[in-house]
PDB file of C-alpha atoms in Angstrom:
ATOM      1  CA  UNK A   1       0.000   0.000   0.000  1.00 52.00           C
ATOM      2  CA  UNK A   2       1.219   3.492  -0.290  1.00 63.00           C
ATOM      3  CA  UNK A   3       1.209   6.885   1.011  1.00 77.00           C
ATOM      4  CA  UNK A   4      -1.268   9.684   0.148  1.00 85.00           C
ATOM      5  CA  UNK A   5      -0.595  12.624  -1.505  1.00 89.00           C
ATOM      6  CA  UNK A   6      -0.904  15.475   0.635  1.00 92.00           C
ATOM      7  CA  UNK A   7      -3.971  17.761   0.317  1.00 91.00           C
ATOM      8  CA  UNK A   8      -4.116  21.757  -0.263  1.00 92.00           C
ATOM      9  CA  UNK A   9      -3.722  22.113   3.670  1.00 94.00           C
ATOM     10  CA  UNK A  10      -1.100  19.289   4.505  1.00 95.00           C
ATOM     11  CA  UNK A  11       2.565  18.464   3.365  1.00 95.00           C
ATOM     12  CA  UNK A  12       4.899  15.518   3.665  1.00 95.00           C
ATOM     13  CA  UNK A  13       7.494  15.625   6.409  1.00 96.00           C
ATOM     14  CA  UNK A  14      10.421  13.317   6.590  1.00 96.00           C
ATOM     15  CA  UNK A  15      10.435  12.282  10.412  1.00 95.00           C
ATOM     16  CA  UNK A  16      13.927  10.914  10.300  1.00 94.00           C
ATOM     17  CA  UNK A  17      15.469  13.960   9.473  1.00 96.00           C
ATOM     18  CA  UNK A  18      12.358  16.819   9.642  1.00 95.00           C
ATOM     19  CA  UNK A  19      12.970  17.131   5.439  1.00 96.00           C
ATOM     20  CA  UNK A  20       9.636  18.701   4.075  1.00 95.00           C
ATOM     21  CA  UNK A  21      10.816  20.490   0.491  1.00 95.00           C
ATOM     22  CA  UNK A  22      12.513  17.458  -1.395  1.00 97.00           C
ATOM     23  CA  UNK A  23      11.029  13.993  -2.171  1.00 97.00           C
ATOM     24  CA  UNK A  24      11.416  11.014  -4.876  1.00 97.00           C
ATOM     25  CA  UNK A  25       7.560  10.028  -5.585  1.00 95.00           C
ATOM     26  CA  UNK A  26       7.015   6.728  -7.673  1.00 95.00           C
ATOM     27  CA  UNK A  27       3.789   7.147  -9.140  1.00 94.00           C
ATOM     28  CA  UNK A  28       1.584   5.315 -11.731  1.00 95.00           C
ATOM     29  CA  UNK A  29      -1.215   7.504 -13.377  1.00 95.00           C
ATOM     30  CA  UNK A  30      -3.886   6.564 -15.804  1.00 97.00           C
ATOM     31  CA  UNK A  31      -5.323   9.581 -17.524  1.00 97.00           C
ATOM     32  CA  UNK A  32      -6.894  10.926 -20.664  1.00 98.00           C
ATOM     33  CA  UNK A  33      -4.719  13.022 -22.923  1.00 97.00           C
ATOM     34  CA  UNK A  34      -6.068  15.085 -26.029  1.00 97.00           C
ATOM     35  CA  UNK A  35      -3.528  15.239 -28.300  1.00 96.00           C
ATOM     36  CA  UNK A  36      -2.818  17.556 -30.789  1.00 96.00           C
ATOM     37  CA  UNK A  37      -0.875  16.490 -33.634  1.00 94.00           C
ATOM     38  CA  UNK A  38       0.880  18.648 -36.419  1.00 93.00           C
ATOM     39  CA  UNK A  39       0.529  17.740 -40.257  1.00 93.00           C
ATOM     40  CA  UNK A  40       4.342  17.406 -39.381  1.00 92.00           C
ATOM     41  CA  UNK A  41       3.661  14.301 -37.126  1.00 90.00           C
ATOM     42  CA  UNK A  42       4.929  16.266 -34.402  1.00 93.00           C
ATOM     43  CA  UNK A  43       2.402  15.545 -31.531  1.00 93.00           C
ATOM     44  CA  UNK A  44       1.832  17.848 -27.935  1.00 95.00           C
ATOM     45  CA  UNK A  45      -0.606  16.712 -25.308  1.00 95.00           C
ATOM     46  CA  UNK A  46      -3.226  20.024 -24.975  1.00 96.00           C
ATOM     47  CA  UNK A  47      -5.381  18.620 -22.311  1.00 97.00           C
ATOM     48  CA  UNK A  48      -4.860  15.805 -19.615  1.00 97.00           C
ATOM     49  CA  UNK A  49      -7.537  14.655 -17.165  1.00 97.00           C
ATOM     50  CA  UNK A  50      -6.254  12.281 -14.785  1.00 95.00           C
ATOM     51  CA  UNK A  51      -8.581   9.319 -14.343  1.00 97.00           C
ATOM     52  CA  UNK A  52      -7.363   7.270 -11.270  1.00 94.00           C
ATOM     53  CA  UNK A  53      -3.409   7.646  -9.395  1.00 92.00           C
ATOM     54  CA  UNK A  54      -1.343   6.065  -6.940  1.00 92.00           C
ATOM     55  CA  UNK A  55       1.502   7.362  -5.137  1.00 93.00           C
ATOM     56  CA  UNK A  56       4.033   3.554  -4.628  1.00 93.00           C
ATOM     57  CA  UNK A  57       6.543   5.300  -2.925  1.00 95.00           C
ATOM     58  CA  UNK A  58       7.559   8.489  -1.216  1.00 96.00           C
ATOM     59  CA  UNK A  59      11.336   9.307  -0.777  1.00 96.00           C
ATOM     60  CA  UNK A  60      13.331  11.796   1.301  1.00 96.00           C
ATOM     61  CA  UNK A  61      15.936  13.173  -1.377  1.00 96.00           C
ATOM     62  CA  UNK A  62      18.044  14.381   2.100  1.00 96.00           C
ATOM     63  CA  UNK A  63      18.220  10.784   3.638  1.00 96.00           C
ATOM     64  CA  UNK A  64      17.074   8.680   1.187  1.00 95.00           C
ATOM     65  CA  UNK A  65      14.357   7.282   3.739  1.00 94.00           C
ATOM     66  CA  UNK A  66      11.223   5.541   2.556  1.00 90.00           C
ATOM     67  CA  UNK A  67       9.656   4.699   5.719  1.00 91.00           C
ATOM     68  CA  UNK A  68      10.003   7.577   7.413  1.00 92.00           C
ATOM     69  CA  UNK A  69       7.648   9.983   5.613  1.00 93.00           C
ATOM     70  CA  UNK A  70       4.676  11.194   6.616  1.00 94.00           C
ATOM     71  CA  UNK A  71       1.564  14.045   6.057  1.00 93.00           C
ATOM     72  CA  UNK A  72       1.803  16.569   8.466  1.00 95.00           C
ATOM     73  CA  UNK A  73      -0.712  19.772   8.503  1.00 94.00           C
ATOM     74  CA  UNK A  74       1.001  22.793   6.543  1.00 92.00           C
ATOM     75  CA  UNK A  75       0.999  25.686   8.962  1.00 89.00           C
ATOM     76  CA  UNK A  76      -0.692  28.400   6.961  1.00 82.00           C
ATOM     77  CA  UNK A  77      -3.537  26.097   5.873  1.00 67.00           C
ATOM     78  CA  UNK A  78      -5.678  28.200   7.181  1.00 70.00           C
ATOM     79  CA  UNK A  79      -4.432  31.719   5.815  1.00 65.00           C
ATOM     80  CA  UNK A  80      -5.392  32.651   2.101  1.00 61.00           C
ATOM     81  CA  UNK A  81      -3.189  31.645  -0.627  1.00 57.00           C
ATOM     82  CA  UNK A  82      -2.424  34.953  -1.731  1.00 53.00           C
ATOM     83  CA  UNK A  83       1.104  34.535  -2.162  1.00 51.00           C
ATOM     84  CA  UNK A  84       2.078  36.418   1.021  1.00 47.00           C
ATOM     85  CA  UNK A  85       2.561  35.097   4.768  1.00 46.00           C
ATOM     86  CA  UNK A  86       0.919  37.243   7.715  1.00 45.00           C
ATOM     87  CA  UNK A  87       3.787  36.618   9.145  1.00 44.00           C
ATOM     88  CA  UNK A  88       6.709  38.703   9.430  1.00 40.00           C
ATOM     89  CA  UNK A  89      10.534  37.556   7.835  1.00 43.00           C
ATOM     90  CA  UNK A  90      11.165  37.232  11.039  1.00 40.00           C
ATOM     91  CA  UNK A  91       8.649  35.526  12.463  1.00 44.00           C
ATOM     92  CA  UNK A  92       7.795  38.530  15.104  1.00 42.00           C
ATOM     93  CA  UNK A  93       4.735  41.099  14.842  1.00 41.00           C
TER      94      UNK A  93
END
């Protein structure tokens, strides 16, 4: 069985080392493609829809761990995605 991917509020976190920016995923994806091909015969997929996924394997690129990595909640889930944190650089008001 694998791991999830993580939702719009929650990450993955490495627990053997605390990584959460840089992972390996294995994934196998079925999906719909409409393809666009040239008189040329050279062909570019326009439009995917994904039709059913699953993540095999989640690794941490810093320790190379597979069985450490889990979904944690992302800590400004609940702020708007607006491109800007309410919090300061510094982390102070």
């Amino acid at each position: 069985m694998g791991i999830a991917m993580p939702g719009d509020s929650e990450r993955w976190r490495c627990t053997g080392c605390g990584n959460l920016t840089r992972f390996d995923v294995t994934r196998t994806v079925r999906s719909q493609d409409f393809v666009h091909q040239e008189l040329s015969g050279a062909g570019q997929v326009e439009e995917r829809t994904v039709l059913s996924e699953t993540v095999e394997r989640v690794r941490c690129r810093w320790c190379g761990a597979t069985d450490s990595v889990e979904i944690v909640p992302r800590p400004d889930a609940d702020s708007p995605v607006s491109g800007s944190s309410s919090e300061s650089p510094t982390g102070r008001s």
